[in-house]
Short mmCIF file of C-alpha atoms in Angstrom, two decimals:
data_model
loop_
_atom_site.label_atom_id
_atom_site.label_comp_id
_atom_site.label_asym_id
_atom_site.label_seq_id
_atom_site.Cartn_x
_atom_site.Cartn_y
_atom_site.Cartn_z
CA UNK A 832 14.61 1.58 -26.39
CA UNK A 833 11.04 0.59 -25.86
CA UNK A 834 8.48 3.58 -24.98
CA UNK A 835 7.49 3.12 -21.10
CA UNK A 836 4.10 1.51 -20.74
CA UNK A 837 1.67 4.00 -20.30
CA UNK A 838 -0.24 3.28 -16.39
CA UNK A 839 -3.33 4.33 -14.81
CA UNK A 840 -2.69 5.01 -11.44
CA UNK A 841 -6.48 4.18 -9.41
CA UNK A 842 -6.53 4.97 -5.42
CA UNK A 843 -10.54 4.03 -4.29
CA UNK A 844 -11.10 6.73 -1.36
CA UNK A 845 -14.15 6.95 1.14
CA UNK A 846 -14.50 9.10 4.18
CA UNK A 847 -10.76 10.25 3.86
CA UNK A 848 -10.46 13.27 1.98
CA UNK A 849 -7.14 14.31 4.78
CA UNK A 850 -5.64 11.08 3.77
CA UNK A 851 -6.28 11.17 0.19
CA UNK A 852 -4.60 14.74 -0.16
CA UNK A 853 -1.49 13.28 1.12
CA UNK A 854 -2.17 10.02 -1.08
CA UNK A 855 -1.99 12.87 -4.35
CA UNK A 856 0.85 14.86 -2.86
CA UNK A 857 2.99 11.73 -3.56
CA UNK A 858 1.29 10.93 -6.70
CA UNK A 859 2.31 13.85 -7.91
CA UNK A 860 5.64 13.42 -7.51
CA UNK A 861 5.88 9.92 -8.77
CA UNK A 862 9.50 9.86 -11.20
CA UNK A 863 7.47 7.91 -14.36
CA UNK A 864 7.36 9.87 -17.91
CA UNK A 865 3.70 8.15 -18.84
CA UNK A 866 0.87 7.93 -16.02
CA UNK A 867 -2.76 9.11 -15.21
CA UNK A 868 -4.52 9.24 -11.73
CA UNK A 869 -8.05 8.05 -11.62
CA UNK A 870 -9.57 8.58 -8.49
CA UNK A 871 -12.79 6.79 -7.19
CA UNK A 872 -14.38 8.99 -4.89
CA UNK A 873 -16.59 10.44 -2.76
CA UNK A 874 -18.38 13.88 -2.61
CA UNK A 875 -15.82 15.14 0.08
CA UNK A 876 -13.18 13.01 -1.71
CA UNK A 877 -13.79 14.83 -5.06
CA UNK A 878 -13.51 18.24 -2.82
CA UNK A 879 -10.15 16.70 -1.80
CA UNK A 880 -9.29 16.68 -5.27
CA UNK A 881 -10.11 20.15 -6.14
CA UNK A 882 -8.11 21.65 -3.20
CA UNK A 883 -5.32 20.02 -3.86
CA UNK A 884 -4.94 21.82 -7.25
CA UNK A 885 -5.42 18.98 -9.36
CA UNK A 886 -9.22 19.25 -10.82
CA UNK A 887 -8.03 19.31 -14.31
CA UNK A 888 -5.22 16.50 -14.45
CA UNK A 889 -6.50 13.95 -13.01
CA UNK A 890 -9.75 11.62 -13.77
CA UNK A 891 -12.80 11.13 -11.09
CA UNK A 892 -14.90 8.72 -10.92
CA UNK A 893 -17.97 9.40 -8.83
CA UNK A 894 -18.57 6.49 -6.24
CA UNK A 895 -20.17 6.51 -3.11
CA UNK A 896 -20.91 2.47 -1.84
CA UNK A 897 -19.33 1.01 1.03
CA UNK A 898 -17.53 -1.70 -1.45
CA UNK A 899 -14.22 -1.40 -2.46
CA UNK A 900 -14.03 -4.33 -5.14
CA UNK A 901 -17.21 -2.13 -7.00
CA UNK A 902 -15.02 0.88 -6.63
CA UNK A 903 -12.21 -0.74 -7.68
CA UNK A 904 -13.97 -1.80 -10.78
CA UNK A 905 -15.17 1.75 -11.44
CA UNK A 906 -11.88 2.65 -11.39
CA UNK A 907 -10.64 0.23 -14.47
CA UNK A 908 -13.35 1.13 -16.32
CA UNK A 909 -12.17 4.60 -16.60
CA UNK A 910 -8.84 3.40 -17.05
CA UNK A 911 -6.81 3.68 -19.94
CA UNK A 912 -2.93 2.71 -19.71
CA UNK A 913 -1.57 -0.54 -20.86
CA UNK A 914 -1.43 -1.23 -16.81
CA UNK A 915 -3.21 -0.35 -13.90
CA UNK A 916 -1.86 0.13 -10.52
CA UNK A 917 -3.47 0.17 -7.08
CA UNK A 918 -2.90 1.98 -4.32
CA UNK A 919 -5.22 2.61 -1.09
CA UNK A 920 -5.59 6.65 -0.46
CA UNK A 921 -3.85 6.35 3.27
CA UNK A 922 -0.60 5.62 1.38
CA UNK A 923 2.10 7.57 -0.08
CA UNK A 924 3.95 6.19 -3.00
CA UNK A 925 8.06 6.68 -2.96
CA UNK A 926 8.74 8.58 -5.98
CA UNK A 927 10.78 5.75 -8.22
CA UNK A 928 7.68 3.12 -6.81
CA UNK A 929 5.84 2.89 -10.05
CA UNK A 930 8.83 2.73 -12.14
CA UNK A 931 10.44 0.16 -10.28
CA UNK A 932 6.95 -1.69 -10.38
CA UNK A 933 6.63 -1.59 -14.40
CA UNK A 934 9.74 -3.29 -14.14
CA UNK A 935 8.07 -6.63 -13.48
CA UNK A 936 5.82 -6.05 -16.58
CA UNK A 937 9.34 -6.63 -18.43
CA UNK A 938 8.65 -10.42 -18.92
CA UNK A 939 5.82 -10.95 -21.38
CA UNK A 940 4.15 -13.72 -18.97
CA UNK A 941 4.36 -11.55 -16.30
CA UNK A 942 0.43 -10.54 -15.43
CA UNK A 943 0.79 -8.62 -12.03
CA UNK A 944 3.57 -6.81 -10.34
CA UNK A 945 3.57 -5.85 -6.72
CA UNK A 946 6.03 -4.15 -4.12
CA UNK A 947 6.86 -4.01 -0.75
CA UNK A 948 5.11 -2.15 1.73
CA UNK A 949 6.15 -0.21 4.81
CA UNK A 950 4.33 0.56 7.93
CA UNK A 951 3.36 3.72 9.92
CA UNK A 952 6.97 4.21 11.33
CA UNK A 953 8.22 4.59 7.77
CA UNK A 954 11.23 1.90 7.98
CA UNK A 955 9.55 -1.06 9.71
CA UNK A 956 7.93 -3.59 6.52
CA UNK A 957 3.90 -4.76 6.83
CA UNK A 958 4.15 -7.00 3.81
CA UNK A 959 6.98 -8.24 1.44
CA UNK A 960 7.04 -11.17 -0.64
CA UNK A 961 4.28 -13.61 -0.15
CA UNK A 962 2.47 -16.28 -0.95
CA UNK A 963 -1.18 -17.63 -0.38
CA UNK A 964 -3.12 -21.04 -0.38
CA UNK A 965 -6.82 -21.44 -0.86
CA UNK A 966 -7.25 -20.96 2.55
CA UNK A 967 -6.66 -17.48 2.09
CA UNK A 968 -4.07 -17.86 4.62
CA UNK A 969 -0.31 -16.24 3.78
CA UNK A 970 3.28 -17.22 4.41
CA UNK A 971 6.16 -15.39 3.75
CA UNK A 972 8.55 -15.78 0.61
CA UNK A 973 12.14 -15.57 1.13
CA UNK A 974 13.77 -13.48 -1.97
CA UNK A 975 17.55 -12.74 -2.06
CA UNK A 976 18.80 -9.30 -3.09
CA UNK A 977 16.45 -6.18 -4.40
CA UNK A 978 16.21 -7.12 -8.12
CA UNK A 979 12.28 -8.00 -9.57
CA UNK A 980 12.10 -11.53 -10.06
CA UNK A 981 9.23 -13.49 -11.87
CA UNK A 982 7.01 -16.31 -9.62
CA UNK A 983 4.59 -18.87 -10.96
CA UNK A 984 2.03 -20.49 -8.98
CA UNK A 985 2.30 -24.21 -7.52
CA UNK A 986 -0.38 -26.03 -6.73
CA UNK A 987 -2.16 -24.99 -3.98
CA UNK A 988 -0.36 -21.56 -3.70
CA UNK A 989 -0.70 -18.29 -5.18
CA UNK A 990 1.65 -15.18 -5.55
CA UNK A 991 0.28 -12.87 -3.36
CA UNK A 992 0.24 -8.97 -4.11
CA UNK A 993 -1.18 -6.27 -1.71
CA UNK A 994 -4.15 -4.08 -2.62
CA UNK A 995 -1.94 -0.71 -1.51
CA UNK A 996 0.83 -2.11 -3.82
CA UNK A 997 -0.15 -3.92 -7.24
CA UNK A 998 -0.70 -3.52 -10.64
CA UNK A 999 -1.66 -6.11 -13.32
CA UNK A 1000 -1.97 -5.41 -17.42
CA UNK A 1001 -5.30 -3.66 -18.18
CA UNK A 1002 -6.83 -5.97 -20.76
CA UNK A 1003 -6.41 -9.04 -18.78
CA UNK A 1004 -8.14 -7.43 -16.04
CA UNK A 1005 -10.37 -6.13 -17.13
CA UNK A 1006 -11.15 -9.21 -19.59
CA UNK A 1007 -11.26 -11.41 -16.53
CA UNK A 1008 -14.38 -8.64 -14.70
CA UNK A 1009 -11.70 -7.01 -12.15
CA UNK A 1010 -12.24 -7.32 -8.69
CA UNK A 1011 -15.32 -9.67 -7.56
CA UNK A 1012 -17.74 -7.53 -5.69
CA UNK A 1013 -19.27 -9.99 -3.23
CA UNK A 1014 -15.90 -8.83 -1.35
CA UNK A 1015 -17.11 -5.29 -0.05
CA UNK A 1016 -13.76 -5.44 1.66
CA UNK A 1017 -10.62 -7.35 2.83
CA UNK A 1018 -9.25 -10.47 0.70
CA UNK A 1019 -10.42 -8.82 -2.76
CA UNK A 1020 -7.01 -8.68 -4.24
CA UNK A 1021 -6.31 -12.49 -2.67
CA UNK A 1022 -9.34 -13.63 -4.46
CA UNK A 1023 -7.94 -12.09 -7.76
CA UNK A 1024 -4.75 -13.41 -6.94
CA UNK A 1025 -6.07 -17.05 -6.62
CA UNK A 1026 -7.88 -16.62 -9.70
CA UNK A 1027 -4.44 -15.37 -11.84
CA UNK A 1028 -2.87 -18.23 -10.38
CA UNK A 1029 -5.78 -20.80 -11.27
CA UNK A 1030 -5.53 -19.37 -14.83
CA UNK A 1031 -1.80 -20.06 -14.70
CA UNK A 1032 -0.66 -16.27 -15.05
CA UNK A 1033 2.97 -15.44 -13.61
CA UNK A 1034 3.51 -12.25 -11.05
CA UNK A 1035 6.46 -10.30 -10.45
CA UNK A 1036 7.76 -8.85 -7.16
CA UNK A 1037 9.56 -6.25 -7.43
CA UNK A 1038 11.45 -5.50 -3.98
CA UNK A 1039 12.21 -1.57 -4.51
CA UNK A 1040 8.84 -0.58 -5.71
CA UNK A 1041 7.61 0.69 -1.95
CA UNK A 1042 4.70 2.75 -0.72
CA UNK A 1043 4.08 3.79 3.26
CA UNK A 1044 0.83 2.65 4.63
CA UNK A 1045 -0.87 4.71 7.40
CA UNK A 1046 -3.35 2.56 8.48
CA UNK A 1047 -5.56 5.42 8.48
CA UNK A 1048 -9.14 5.46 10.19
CA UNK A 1049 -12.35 4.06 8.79
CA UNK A 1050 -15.40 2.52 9.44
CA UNK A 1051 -13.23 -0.41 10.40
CA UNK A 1052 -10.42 0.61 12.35
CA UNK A 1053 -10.22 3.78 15.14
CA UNK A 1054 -6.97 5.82 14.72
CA UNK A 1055 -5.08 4.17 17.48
CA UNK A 1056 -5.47 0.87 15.14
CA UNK A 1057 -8.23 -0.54 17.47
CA UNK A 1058 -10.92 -2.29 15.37
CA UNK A 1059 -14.41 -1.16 15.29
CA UNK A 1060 -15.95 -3.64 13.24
CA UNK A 1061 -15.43 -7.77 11.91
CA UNK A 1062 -18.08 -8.00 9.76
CA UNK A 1063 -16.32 -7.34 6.40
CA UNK A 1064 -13.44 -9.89 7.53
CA UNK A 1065 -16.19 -12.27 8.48
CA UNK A 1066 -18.18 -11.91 5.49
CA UNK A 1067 -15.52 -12.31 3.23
CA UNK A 1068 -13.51 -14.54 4.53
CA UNK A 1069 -16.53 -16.81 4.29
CA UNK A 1070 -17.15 -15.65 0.37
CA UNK A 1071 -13.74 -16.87 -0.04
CA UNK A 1072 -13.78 -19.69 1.21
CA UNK A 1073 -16.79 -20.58 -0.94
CA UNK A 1074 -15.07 -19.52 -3.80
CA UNK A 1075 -11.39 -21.08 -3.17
CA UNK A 1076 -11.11 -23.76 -0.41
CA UNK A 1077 -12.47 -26.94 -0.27
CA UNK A 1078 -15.55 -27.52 1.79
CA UNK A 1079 -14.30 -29.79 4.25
CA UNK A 1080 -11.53 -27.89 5.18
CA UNK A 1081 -13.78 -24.80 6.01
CA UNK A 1082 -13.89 -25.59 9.84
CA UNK A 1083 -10.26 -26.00 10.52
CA UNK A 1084 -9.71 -22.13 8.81
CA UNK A 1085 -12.98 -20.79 10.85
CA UNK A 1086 -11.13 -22.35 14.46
CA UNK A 1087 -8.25 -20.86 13.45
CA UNK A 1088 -9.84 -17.46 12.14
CA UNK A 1089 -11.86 -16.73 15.68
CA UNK A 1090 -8.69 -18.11 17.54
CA UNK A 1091 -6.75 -15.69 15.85
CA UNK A 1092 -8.93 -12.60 16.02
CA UNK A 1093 -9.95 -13.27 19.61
CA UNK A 1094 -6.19 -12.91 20.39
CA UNK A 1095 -5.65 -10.04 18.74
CA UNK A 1096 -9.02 -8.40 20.45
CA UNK A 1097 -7.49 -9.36 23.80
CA UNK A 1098 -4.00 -7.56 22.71
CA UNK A 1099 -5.57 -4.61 21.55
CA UNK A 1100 -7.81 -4.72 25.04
CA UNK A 1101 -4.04 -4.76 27.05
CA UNK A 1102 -2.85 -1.42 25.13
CA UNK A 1103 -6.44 0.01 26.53
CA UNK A 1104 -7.18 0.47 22.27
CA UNK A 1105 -10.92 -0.91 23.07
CA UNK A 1106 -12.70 -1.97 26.36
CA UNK A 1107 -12.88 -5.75 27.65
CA UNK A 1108 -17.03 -5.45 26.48
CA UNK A 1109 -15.57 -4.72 22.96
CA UNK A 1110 -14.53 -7.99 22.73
CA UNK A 1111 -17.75 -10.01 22.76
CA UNK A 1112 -19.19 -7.15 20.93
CA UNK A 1113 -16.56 -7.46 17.94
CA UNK A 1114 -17.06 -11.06 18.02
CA UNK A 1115 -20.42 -11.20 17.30
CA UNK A 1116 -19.92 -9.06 14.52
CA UNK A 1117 -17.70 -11.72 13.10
CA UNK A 1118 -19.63 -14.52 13.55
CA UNK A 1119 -22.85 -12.22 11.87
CA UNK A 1120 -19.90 -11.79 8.90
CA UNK A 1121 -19.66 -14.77 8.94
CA UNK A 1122 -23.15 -16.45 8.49
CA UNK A 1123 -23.79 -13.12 5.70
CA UNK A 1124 -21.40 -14.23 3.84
CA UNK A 1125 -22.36 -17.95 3.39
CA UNK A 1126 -25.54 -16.68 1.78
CA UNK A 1127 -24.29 -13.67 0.39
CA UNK A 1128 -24.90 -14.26 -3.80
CA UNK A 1129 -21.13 -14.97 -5.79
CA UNK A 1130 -22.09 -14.08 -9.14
CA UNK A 1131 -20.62 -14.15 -13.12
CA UNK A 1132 -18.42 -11.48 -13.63
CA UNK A 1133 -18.56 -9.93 -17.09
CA UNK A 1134 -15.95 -8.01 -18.72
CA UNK A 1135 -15.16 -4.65 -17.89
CA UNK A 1136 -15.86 -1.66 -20.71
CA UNK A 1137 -13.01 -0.08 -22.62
CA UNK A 1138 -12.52 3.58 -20.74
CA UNK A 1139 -14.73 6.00 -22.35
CA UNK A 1140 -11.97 8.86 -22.17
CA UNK A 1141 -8.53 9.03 -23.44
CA UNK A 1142 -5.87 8.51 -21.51
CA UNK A 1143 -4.96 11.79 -19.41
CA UNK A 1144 -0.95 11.95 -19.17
CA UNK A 1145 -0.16 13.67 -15.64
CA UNK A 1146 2.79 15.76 -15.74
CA UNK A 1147 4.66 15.28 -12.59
CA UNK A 1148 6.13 18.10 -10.31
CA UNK A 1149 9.09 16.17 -9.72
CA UNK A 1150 12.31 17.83 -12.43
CA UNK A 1151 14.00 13.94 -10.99
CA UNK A 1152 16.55 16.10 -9.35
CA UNK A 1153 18.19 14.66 -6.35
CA UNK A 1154 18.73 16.26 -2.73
CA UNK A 1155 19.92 15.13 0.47
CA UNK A 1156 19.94 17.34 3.66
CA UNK A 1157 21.14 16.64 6.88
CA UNK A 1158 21.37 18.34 10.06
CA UNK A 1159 20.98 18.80 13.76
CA UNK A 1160 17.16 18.12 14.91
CA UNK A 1161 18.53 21.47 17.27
CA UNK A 1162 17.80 23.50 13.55
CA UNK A 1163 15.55 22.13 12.13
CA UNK A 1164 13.21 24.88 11.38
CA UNK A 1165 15.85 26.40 9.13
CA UNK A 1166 16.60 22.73 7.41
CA UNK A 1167 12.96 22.60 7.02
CA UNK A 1168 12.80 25.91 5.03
CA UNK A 1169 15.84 24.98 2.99
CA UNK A 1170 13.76 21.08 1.94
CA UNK A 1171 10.38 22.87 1.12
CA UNK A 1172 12.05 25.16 -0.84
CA UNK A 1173 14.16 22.04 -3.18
CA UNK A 1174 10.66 20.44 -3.34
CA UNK A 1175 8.96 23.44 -4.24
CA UNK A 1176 11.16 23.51 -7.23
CA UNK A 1177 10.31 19.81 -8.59
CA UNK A 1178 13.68 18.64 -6.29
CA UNK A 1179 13.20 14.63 -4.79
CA UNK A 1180 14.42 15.93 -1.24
CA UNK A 1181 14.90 13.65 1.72
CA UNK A 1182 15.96 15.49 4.73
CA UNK A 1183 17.66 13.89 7.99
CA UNK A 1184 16.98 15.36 11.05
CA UNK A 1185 19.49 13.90 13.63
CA UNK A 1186 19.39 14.29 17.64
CA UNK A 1187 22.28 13.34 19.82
CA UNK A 1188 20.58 10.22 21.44
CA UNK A 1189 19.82 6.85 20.77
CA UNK A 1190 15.93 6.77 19.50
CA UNK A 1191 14.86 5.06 16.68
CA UNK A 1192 14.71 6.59 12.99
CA UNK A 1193 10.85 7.32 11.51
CA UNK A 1194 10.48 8.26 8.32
CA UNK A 1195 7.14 10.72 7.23
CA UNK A 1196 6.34 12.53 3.93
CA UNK A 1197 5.72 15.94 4.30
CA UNK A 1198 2.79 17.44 1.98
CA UNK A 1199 5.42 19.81 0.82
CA UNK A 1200 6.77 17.09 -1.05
CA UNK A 1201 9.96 16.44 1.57
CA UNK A 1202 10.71 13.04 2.69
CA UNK A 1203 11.51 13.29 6.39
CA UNK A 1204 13.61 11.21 8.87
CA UNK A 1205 14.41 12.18 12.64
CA UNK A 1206 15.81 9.79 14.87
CA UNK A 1207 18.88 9.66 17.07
CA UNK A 1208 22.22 9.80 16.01
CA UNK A 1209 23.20 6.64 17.46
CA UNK A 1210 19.57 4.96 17.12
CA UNK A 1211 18.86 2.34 14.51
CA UNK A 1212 17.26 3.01 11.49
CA UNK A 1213 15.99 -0.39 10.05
CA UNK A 1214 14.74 -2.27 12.84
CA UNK A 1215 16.39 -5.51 12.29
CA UNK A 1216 19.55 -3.65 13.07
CA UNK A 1217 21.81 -2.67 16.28
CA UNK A 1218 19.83 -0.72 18.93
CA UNK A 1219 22.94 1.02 19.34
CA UNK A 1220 24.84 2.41 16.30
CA UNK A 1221 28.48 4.18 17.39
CA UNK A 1222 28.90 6.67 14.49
CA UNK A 1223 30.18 10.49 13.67
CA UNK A 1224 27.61 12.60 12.43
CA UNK A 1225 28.90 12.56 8.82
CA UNK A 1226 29.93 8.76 8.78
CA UNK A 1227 25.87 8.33 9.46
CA UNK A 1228 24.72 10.90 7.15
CA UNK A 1229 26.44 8.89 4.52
CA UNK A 1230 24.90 5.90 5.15
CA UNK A 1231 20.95 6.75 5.52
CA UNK A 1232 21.51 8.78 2.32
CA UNK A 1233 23.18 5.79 0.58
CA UNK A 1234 19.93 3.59 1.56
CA UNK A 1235 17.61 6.79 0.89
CA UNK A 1236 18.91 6.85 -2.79
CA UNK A 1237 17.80 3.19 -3.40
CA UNK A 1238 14.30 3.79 -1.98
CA UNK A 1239 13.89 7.93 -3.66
CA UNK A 1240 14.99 6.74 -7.02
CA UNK A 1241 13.75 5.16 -10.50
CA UNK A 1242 15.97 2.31 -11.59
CA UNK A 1243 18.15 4.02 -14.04
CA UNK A 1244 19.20 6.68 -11.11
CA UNK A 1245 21.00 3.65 -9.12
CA UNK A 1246 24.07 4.08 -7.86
#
């Protein structure tokens, strides 16, 4: 058997040292025999860093520019795996994600990999498989089953991949200049994803290779989600379209871009997020976006260096052990006790935390390293499901740790 493919794990993190912290905790628990984490950072990011422990094991790069693509590239630079996986720092990685995600790398033609991502309530999926068109606009893809499969472009679409869930092989990223940094942020992976597909490069999806995405705050976005600022989306949606779609068509996609933000504005005015004045404020900012980024320079994008340091193997805290707990949410302090202590000995735990009622299951990591779900006993779990679910405490404790197992474990662990 083949040696696994040595990856260089790169979260980009500004403003968020709470977020990043949490971001490592799962990192350092990932169940994969040959990675490094390089992190692009901050001053209070590279604090972050320190006080979680992990100074010495992990690689940062100093970076403090409000432009994720540059950050990005920072990041391969000081890369040294064969691969080189993203993830944003206000996401937690399941433990078997990046082995499940080297699994696309499996086919030789294969030139990115990406996963599927869920959302704040920890069950509920943002993004799965998709695809993408010059337009920059996406549409679903319909995969059966959970196994990786391998996707080539057509004309006029490319495989999509998310930015919080990606990798692609090192030296044909780097070869190709990385991420283009005329996108400061939003559609930066999209526009490397248009440009694999224009070079006729293959990606893989690979269904079981999650992370959890927080949607945590920024610049960009307040904490309850409302947005503070379309410039970046305006700017670079208009870089991309420069780049990628064909001038005529421009107008349709910039209707259909202010259409589209303008209701979502107004939805995010009726859940009192931001006031009705926000909404000719934040689309303004757009339309400034906008006209910054049809002059905003597109240049050449050279080659990114070799890293300048070896590669730095991180040792993981997870032994790949296996634990399920379940309960009564009436005790869970002492279930609680009994998870941190399995995780403080290297132990994958996932603990259940069940109520007699009907609410919904939510799904959080706990910095301790404990995966944990609370919900009712007769609630649903994935949301596509029965409100309503008639079961015995056992019968259900069966089940969520049957689907637990395929989303906690590396693909050799599968039942």
């Amino acid at each position: 058997m083949s040696p696994a493919p040595t990856v260089s794990v790169v979260v980009v993190s500004r403003g968020r040292p709470g977020p990043l912290r949490l971001c490592l905790a799962g990192l350092s628990r990932l169940l994969y025999p040959a990675y490094e984490i390089v992190v692009v950072t901050d001053p209070e990011g590279a604090g972050a860093v320190r006080a979680s422990g992990l100074g010495d094991e992990v690689k940062v790069v100093d970076f403090d520019e409000a432009n994720i693509s540059a950050a990005r590239n920072a990041g391969i630079a000081e890369a040294a795996g064969e691969i080189v996986a993203f993830i944003d720092d206000d996401a937690v990685p399941e433990p078997g994600w990046l082995a499940h995600l080297v699994q696309g790398f499996t086919w030789p033609e294969a030139a990115a990999a990406g996963g599927f991502v869920r959302g704040r309530n920890g069950i509920s999926f943002q993004w799965r498989a998709r695809s993408v068109a010059p337009s920059g606009v996406a549409r679903d893809l319909p995969l059966a089953g959970d196994r990786p499969v391998l996707l080539t472009p057509t004309p006029g679409r490319a495989i999509k991949t998310e930015g919080t869930n990606m990798a692609v092989r090192r030296d044909l990223l780097a070869g190709m200049g990385g991420f283009d940094p005329a996108f400061r942020f939003y559609l930066d992976e999209t526009d490397l994803n248009l440009r694999l597909a224009q070079a006729g490069h293959a990606t893989a999806i690979v269904p079981l290779a999650e992370v959890h995405h927080a949607y945590a705050e920024s610049p960009r976005r307040a904490r309850n989600r409302g947005p503070r600022d379309l410039f970046d989306v305006g700017a670079s949606t208009m870089v991309f379209l420069r780049k990628h779609c064909p001038e005529h068509e421009h107008g349709p996609v910039l209707t259909a871009l202010r259409a589209d933000q303008r209701r979502a504005l107004l939805a995010h005015m009726v859940a009192g997020r931001i006031e009705p004045r926000d909404v000719r404020r934040l689309m303004r900012r757009l339309e400034a976006g906008l006209a910054e980024g049809a002059a905003r320079p597109v240049r050449p994008m050279p080659a990114l260096p070799h890293a300048r340091h070896w590669f730095l193997p991180f040792e993981t805290r997870a032994t790949g052990a296996q634990r399920f707990i379940a309960g009564r949410r009436l005790f869970a302090a002492r279930h609680r006790v009994a998870a941190r202590a399995a995780a403080g000995a290297g132990e994958t735990v996932t603990l259940l935390l069940m109520s007699p009622t009907m609410r919904a299951h939510r799904v959080r990591f706990d910095p301790s390293g404990v995966w944990e779900q609370t919900g009712g006993l007769w609630g649903r779990s994935l949301r596509e499901g029965p409100r309503l679910r008639w079961k015995r405490f056992s019968a259900r404790a069966r089940e969520e740790r049957e689907r637990a197992a395929l989303q906690r474990s590396p693909p050799a662990d599968r039942p």
